[in-house]
PDB file of C-alpha atoms in Angstrom:
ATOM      1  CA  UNK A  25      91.684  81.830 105.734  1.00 97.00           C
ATOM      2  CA  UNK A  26      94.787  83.043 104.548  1.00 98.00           C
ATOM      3  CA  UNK A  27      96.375  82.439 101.076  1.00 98.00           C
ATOM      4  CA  UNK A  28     100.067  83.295 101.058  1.00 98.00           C
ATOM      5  CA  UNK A  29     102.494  83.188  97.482  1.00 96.00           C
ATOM      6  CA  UNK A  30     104.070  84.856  95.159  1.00 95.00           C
ATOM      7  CA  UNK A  31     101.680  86.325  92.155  1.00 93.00           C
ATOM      8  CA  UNK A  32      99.734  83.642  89.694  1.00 93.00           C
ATOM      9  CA  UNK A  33      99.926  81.270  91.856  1.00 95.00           C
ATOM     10  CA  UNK A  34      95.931  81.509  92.238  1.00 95.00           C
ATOM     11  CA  UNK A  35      95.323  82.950  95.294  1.00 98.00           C
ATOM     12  CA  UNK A  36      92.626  85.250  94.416  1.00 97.00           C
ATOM     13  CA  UNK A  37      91.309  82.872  92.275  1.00 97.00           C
ATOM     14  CA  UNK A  38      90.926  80.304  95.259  1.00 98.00           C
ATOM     15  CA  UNK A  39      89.635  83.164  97.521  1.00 98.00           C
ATOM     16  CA  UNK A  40      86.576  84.234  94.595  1.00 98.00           C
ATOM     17  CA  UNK A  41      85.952  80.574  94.359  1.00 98.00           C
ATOM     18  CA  UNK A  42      85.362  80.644  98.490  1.00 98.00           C
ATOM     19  CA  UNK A  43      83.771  83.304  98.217  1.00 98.00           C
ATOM     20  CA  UNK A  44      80.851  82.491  95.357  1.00 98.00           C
ATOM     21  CA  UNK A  45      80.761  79.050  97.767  1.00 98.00           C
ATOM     22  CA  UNK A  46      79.829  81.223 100.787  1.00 98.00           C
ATOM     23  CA  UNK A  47      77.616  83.210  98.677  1.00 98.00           C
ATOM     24  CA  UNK A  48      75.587  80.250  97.106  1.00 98.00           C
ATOM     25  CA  UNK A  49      75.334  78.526 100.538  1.00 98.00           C
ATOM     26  CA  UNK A  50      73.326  81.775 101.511  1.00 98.00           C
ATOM     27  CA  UNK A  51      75.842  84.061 102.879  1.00 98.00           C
ATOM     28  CA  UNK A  52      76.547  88.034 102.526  1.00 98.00           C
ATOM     29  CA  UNK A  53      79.323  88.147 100.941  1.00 98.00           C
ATOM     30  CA  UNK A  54      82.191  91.211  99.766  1.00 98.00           C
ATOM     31  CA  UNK A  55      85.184  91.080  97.973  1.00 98.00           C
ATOM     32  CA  UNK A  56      87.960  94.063  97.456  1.00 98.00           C
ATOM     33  CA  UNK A  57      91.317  94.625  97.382  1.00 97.00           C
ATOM     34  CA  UNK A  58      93.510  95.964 100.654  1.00 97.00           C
ATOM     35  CA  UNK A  59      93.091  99.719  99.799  1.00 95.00           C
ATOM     36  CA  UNK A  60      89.762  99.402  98.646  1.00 96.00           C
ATOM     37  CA  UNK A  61      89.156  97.918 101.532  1.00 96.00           C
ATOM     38  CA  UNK A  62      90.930 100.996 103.360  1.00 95.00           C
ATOM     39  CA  UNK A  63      89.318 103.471 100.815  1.00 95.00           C
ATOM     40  CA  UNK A  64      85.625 102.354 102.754  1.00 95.00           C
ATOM     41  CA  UNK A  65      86.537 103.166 106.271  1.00 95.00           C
ATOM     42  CA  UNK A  66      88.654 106.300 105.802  1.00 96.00           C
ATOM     43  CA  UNK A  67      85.172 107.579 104.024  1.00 97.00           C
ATOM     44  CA  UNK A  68      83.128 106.551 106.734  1.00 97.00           C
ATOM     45  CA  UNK A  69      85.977 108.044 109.229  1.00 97.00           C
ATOM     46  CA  UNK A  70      85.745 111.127 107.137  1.00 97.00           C
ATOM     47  CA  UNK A  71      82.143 111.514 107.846  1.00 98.00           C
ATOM     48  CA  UNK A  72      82.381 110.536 111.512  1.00 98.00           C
ATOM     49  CA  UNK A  73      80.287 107.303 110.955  1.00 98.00           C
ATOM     50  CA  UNK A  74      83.573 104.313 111.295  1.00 97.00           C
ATOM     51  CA  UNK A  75      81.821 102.507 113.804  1.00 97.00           C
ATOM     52  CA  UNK A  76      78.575 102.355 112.079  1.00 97.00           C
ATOM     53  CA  UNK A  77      80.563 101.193 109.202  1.00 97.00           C
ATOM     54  CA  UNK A  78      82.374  98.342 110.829  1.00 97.00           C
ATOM     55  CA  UNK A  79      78.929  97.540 112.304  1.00 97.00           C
ATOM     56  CA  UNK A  80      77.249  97.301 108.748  1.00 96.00           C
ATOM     57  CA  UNK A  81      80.309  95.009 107.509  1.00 97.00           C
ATOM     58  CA  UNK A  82      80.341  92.770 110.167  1.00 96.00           C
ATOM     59  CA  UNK A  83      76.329  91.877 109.441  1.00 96.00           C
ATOM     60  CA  UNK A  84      78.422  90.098 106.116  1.00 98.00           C
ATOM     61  CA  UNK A  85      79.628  86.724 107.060  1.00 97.00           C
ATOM     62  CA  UNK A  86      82.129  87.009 105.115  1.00 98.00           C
ATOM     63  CA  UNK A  87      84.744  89.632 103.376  1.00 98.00           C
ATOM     64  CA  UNK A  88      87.333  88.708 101.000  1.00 98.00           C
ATOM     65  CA  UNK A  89      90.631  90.761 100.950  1.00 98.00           C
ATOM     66  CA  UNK A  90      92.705  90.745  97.696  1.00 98.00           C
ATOM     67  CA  UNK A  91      96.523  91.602  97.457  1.00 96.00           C
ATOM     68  CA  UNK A  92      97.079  92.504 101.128  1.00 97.00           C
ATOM     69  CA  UNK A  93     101.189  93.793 100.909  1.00 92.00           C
ATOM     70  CA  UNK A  94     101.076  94.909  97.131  1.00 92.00           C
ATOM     71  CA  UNK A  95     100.833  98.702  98.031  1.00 93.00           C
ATOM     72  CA  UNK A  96     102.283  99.935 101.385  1.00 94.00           C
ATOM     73  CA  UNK A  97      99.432 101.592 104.149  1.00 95.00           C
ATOM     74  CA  UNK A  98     100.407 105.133 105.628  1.00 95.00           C
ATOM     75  CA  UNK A  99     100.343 105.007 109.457  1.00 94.00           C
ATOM     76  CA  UNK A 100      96.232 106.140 109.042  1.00 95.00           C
ATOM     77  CA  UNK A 101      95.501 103.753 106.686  1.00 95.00           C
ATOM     78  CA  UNK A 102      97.156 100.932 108.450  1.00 95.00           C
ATOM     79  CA  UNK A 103      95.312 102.052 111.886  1.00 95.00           C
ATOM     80  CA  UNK A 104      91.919 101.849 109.646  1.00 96.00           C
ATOM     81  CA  UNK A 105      92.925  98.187 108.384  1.00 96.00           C
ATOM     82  CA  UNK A 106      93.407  97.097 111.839  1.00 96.00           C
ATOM     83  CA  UNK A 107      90.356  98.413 113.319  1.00 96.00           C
ATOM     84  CA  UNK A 108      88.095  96.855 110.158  1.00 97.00           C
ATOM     85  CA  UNK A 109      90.142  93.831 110.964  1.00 97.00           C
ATOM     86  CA  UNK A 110      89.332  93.898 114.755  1.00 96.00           C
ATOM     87  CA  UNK A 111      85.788  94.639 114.476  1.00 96.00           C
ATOM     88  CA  UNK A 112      85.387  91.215 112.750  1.00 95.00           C
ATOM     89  CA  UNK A 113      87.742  89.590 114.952  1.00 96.00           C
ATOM     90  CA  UNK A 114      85.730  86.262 116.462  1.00 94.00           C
ATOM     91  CA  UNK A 115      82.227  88.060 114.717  1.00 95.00           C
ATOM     92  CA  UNK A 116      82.502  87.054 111.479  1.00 96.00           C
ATOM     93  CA  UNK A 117      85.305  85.749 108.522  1.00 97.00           C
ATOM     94  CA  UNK A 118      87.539  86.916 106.901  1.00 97.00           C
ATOM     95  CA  UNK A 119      89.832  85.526 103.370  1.00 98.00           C
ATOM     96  CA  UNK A 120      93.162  87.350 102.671  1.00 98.00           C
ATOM     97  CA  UNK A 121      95.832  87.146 100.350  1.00 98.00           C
ATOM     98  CA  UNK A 122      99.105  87.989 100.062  1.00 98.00           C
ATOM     99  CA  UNK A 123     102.496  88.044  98.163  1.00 96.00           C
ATOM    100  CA  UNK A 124     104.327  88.544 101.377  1.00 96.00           C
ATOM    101  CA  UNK A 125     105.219  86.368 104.299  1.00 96.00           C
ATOM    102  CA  UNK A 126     103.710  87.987 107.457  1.00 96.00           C
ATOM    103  CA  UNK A 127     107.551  88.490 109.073  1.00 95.00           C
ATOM    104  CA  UNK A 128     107.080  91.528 105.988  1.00 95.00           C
ATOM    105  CA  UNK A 129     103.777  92.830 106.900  1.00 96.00           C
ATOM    106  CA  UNK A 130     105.467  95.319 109.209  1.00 95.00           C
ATOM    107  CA  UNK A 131     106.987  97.177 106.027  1.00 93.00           C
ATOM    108  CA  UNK A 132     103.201  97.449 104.213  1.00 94.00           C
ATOM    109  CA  UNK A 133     101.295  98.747 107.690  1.00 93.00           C
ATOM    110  CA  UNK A 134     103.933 101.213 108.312  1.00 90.00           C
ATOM    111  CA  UNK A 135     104.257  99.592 112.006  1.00 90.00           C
ATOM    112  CA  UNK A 136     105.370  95.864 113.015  1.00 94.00           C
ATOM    113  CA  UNK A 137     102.997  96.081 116.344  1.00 94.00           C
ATOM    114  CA  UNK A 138     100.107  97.069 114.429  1.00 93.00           C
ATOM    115  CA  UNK A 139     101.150  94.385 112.004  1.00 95.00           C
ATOM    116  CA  UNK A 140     101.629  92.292 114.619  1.00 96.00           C
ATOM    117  CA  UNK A 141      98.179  92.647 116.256  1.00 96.00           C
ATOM    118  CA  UNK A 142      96.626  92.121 112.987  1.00 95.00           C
ATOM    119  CA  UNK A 143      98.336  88.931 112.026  1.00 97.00           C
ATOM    120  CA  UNK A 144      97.486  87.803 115.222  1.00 97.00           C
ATOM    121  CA  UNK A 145      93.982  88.355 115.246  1.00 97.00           C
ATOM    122  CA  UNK A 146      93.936  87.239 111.951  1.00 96.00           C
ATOM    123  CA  UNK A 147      95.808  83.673 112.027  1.00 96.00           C
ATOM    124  CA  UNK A 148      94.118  82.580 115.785  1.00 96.00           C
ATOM    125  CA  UNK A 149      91.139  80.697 114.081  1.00 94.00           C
ATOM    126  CA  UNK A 150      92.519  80.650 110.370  1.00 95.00           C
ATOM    127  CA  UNK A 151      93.437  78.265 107.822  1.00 97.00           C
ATOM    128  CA  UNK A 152      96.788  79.487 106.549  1.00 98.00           C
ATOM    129  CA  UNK A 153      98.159  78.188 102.772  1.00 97.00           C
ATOM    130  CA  UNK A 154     101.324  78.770 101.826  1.00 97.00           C
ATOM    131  CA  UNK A 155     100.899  78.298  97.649  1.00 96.00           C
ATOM    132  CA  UNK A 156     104.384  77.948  95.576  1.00 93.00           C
ATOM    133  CA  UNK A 157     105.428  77.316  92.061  1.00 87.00           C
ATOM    134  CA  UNK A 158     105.505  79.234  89.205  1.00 85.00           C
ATOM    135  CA  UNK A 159     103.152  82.074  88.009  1.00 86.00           C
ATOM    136  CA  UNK A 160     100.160  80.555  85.871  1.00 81.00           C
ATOM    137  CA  UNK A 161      99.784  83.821  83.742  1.00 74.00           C
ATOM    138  CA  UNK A 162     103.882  82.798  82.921  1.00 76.00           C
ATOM    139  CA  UNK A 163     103.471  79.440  82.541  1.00 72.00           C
ATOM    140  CA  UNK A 164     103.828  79.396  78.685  1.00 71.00           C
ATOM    141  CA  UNK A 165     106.701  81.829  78.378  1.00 67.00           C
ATOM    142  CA  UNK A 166     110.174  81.369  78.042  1.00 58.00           C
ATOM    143  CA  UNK A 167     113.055  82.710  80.065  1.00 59.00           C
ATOM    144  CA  UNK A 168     114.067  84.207  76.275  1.00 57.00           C
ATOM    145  CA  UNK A 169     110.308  86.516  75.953  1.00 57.00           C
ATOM    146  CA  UNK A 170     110.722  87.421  79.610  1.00 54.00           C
ATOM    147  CA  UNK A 171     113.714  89.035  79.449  1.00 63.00           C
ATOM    148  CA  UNK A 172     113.082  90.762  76.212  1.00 63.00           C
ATOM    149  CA  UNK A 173     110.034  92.368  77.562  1.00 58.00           C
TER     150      UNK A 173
END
């Protein structure tokens, strides 16, 4: 699944509540944001051990990806995404969200073909929701307090 909007619109909030669903229905579940979720296989890169890492993730059915386009990925980083993205690919689910439209996701992985492989791997057996409105954290201030702060 894929939750796509701008920010407060609750898209992590819909992807925890997935995710404690998954978990109470007996699942293995992890949640992180997009570089933590980087941070885990540059380590295990690091110490030569990425593909027993992406083997020990994949034995969770399912891993929850917060705030996928907030920070731009260096080329490395990006590569690293894709490959944790990959390994799962058809093995076991994924939830993402994002601020950005996936025409953007070029400019946060540093390379539209890697962004392009991802997205596609990503949206062939997804759910994609496009949320709108306003920002829920916002919702009870005024264009006045905005702009003053």
């Amino acid at each position: 699944m894929v939750l796509l909007g701008p920010p407060g619109t609750g898209k992590t909030h819909l992807a925890v509540g997935i995710g404690i669903r998954a978990a109470r229905a007996g699942h293995r579940v992890l949640f992180d944001t997009a570089t933590g979720w980087v941070s885990r296989p540059a380590e295990a890169h690091d110490r030569g051990r990425l593909p027993q890492e992406l083997a020990k993730l994949r034995r969770y059915k399912l891993l929850i990806v917060d705030e996928v386009g907030y920070i731009p990925f260096d080329q490395d980083s990006a590569n690293l995404f894709f490959q944790l993205v990959s390994s799962r690919y058809e093995h076991a689910s994924l939830v993402l969200t994002s601020n950005l439209a996936f025409s953007r996701w070029g400019e946060v992985f540093s390379d539209a073909t890697v962004a392009s492989a991802m997205i596609d791997r990503i949206v062939h057996h997804a759910e994609v929701l496009n949320l709108t409105g306003s920002s829920y954290r916002l919702r009870n201030k005024t264009r006045t307090q905005l702009q003053a702060q």
